[in-house]
Short mmCIF file of C-alpha atoms in Angstrom, two decimals:
data_model
loop_
_atom_site.label_atom_id
_atom_site.label_comp_id
_atom_site.label_asym_id
_atom_site.label_seq_id
_atom_site.Cartn_x
_atom_site.Cartn_y
_atom_site.Cartn_z
CA MET A 1 -48.09 -5.42 -28.65
CA ASP A 2 -47.17 -8.44 -26.52
CA PRO A 3 -49.86 -10.24 -24.46
CA ARG A 4 -48.73 -8.67 -21.17
CA GLU A 5 -49.05 -5.16 -22.59
CA GLN A 6 -52.47 -5.98 -24.10
CA ILE A 7 -53.73 -7.33 -20.78
CA LEU A 8 -52.31 -4.36 -18.88
CA ALA A 9 -53.99 -1.92 -21.31
CA ALA A 10 -57.33 -3.80 -21.13
CA ALA A 11 -57.24 -3.84 -17.31
CA GLU A 12 -56.32 -0.15 -17.06
CA ASP A 13 -59.16 0.73 -19.49
CA LEU A 14 -61.57 -1.38 -17.44
CA PHE A 15 -60.55 0.34 -14.19
CA GLU A 16 -60.48 3.89 -15.56
CA ALA A 17 -63.75 4.93 -13.88
CA SER A 18 -63.28 2.83 -10.73
CA ASP A 19 -61.15 2.94 -7.60
CA PHE A 20 -59.23 -0.22 -8.57
CA GLU A 21 -55.67 -0.05 -9.84
CA VAL A 22 -53.57 -2.56 -11.74
CA VAL A 23 -50.43 -3.26 -9.73
CA ASP A 24 -48.82 -5.78 -12.07
CA VAL A 25 -49.47 -8.39 -14.75
CA GLU A 26 -47.54 -11.64 -15.20
CA CYS A 27 -47.86 -13.98 -18.19
CA ILE A 28 -46.44 -17.44 -17.66
CA GLY A 29 -46.33 -19.77 -20.65
CA THR A 30 -46.70 -23.51 -20.23
CA ALA A 31 -47.19 -26.44 -22.59
CA ARG A 32 -50.94 -26.21 -21.96
CA GLY A 33 -51.22 -22.48 -22.60
CA PHE A 34 -50.81 -19.32 -20.57
CA THR A 35 -51.43 -18.45 -16.96
CA VAL A 36 -52.18 -14.75 -16.65
CA ARG A 37 -51.84 -13.25 -13.17
CA VAL A 38 -53.29 -9.80 -12.64
CA TYR A 39 -52.56 -8.11 -9.32
CA ILE A 40 -55.02 -5.40 -8.32
CA ASP A 41 -55.44 -3.09 -5.37
CA ARG A 42 -57.46 -0.17 -4.11
CA GLU A 43 -57.22 2.32 -1.27
CA LYS A 44 -59.88 0.72 0.93
CA GLY A 45 -58.57 -2.82 0.42
CA LEU A 46 -59.84 -5.83 -1.52
CA SER A 47 -62.26 -8.63 -0.82
CA LEU A 48 -62.45 -12.03 -2.44
CA GLU A 49 -65.68 -10.89 -4.12
CA ASP A 50 -63.83 -7.88 -5.60
CA CYS A 51 -61.26 -10.20 -7.16
CA ALA A 52 -64.00 -12.49 -8.53
CA ARG A 53 -65.91 -9.53 -10.03
CA VAL A 54 -62.77 -8.13 -11.64
CA SER A 55 -61.83 -11.58 -12.96
CA ARG A 56 -65.21 -11.96 -14.68
CA ALA A 57 -65.16 -8.45 -16.15
CA LEU A 58 -61.54 -8.66 -17.28
CA GLY A 59 -62.06 -12.14 -18.75
CA ASP A 60 -65.00 -10.82 -20.78
CA GLN A 61 -62.90 -7.84 -21.92
CA LEU A 62 -59.97 -10.05 -22.98
CA GLU A 63 -62.34 -12.31 -24.92
CA ALA A 64 -63.97 -9.32 -26.66
CA ASP A 65 -60.55 -7.85 -27.56
CA ASN A 66 -59.26 -11.28 -28.62
CA ALA A 67 -56.17 -10.39 -26.57
CA MET A 68 -55.17 -13.94 -25.67
CA PRO A 69 -54.71 -16.48 -28.44
CA GLY A 70 -55.44 -20.03 -27.34
CA LYS A 71 -56.13 -21.35 -23.87
CA TYR A 72 -55.28 -19.39 -20.77
CA ILE A 73 -56.05 -19.31 -17.07
CA LEU A 74 -56.81 -15.90 -15.59
CA GLU A 75 -55.92 -15.33 -11.93
CA VAL A 76 -56.82 -12.05 -10.22
CA SER A 77 -55.53 -11.34 -6.73
CA SER A 78 -54.16 -8.84 -4.27
CA PRO A 79 -50.46 -8.07 -4.67
CA GLY A 80 -49.87 -9.15 -1.08
CA MET A 81 -47.95 -7.44 1.67
CA ASN A 82 -44.68 -7.32 -0.30
CA ARG A 83 -46.35 -5.75 -3.32
CA PRO A 84 -44.32 -4.74 -6.35
CA LEU A 85 -43.61 -1.07 -6.97
CA ARG A 86 -44.01 -0.33 -10.67
CA LYS A 87 -45.28 3.21 -11.20
CA ASP A 88 -43.77 6.55 -10.20
CA SER A 89 -46.83 7.07 -8.01
CA ASP A 90 -45.98 3.84 -6.10
CA PHE A 91 -42.60 5.29 -5.13
CA GLU A 92 -44.35 8.41 -3.81
CA LYS A 93 -47.26 6.60 -2.13
CA PHE A 94 -45.07 4.17 -0.18
CA ALA A 95 -42.37 6.64 0.93
CA GLY A 96 -41.38 5.79 4.50
CA GLU A 97 -41.85 2.02 3.99
CA LYS A 98 -39.06 -0.56 3.88
CA VAL A 99 -38.28 -1.70 0.31
CA GLN A 100 -36.06 -4.09 -1.59
CA ILE A 101 -34.83 -2.95 -4.99
CA LEU A 102 -32.85 -5.15 -7.40
CA THR A 103 -30.88 -3.36 -10.11
CA PHE A 104 -29.49 -4.41 -13.48
CA GLU A 105 -26.04 -3.01 -12.68
CA LYS A 106 -24.22 -2.34 -9.43
CA ILE A 107 -25.06 0.97 -7.79
CA GLY A 108 -23.02 1.86 -4.73
CA GLY A 109 -21.30 -1.53 -5.12
CA ARG A 110 -24.56 -3.54 -4.87
CA LEU A 111 -27.27 -5.12 -7.00
CA LYS A 112 -29.67 -5.47 -4.03
CA HIS A 113 -30.73 -2.43 -2.03
CA ILE A 114 -32.81 -2.75 1.14
CA GLY A 115 -33.78 0.33 3.08
CA GLU A 116 -36.42 2.95 3.72
CA LEU A 117 -37.98 4.37 0.57
CA LYS A 118 -37.50 8.13 0.60
CA GLY A 119 -39.50 8.75 -2.58
CA ILE A 120 -38.75 9.58 -6.20
CA ASN A 121 -37.13 12.63 -7.74
CA LEU A 122 -39.18 13.15 -10.90
CA GLU A 123 -36.72 15.72 -12.28
CA THR A 124 -33.77 13.30 -12.28
CA ASN A 125 -35.95 10.15 -12.50
CA HIS A 126 -34.14 8.58 -9.52
CA VAL A 127 -35.67 6.53 -6.70
CA LEU A 128 -34.28 7.52 -3.30
CA VAL A 129 -33.55 4.82 -0.70
CA SER A 130 -31.76 5.06 2.66
CA ASP A 131 -28.54 3.10 2.93
CA ASP A 132 -26.88 1.37 5.90
CA ASP A 133 -24.90 4.49 6.82
CA GLY A 134 -27.96 6.71 7.14
CA GLY A 135 -27.29 8.35 3.78
CA THR A 136 -29.40 8.15 0.65
CA ILE A 137 -28.75 6.14 -2.51
CA GLU A 138 -30.17 7.49 -5.76
CA ILE A 139 -31.18 4.67 -8.09
CA PRO A 140 -31.99 5.57 -11.72
CA ARG A 141 -35.49 4.32 -12.64
CA GLY A 142 -34.11 2.62 -15.76
CA SER A 143 -31.69 0.61 -13.62
CA ILE A 144 -34.44 -1.00 -11.54
CA LYS A 145 -35.00 -4.65 -12.36
CA LYS A 146 -37.52 -5.26 -9.58
CA ALA A 147 -38.81 -3.22 -6.64
CA ASN A 148 -41.01 -4.49 -3.80
CA LEU A 149 -42.19 -3.45 -0.39
CA LYS A 150 -40.38 -5.52 2.24
CA ARG A 151 -42.77 -5.89 5.13
CA ASN A 152 -42.31 -8.18 8.12
CA PRO A 153 -45.58 -9.87 9.13
CA TRP A 154 -44.38 -9.92 12.75
CA ASP A 155 -43.85 -6.16 13.05
CA GLY A 156 -46.09 -4.86 15.82
CA VAL A 157 -46.79 -8.34 17.25
CA LYS A 158 -45.78 -8.89 20.86
CA PRO A 159 -42.94 -11.42 21.23
CA GLU A 160 -45.03 -13.83 23.32
CA ALA A 161 -47.67 -13.94 20.57
CA ARG A 162 -45.04 -15.15 18.10
CA LYS A 163 -44.54 -18.46 19.90
CA SER A 164 -46.29 -21.43 18.39
CA LYS A 165 -48.98 -23.30 20.32
CA SER A 166 -46.78 -26.38 20.63
CA ARG A 167 -44.00 -24.37 22.28
CA ARG A 168 -46.49 -22.88 24.74
CA ARG A 169 -47.87 -26.34 25.62
CA LYS A 170 -44.40 -27.71 26.43
CA LYS A 171 -43.95 -25.12 29.18
CA ARG A 172 -46.98 -26.37 31.12
#
């Protein structure tokens, strides 16, 4: 089992009886060792203390399992507003949200699909996304290279609140 899979398994075991979920794991190799990034989430949101607690517990678990050979840096954080979608349940949970999906091969003439997530058809194993024409594109799960929410931080903010302070000062 590769290090990413070991870390993912250790984190999922650790969270089994909690309300935390593992969103994604990244392992980045450098000349000095590995940086391991673990993205976590939970329904009621995360605090900095939650991330610190999980980092300590997961670090202890990885040491006990001897999952990481050599030096490594463990980073635990929220997946952010444009969180990755990895599990079937993610495609159900975030139905109605705007997403960006990159595929390995062209589907409907494109590699990049941006639209409203309609959900997942578990029978056909296709993710459903609205297209520009108001129709629906069916993307096979195995064709998905990367899928993320695509949120705009300015949605819901009044236009006058978007102006920077310096632009407001110039008007005076």
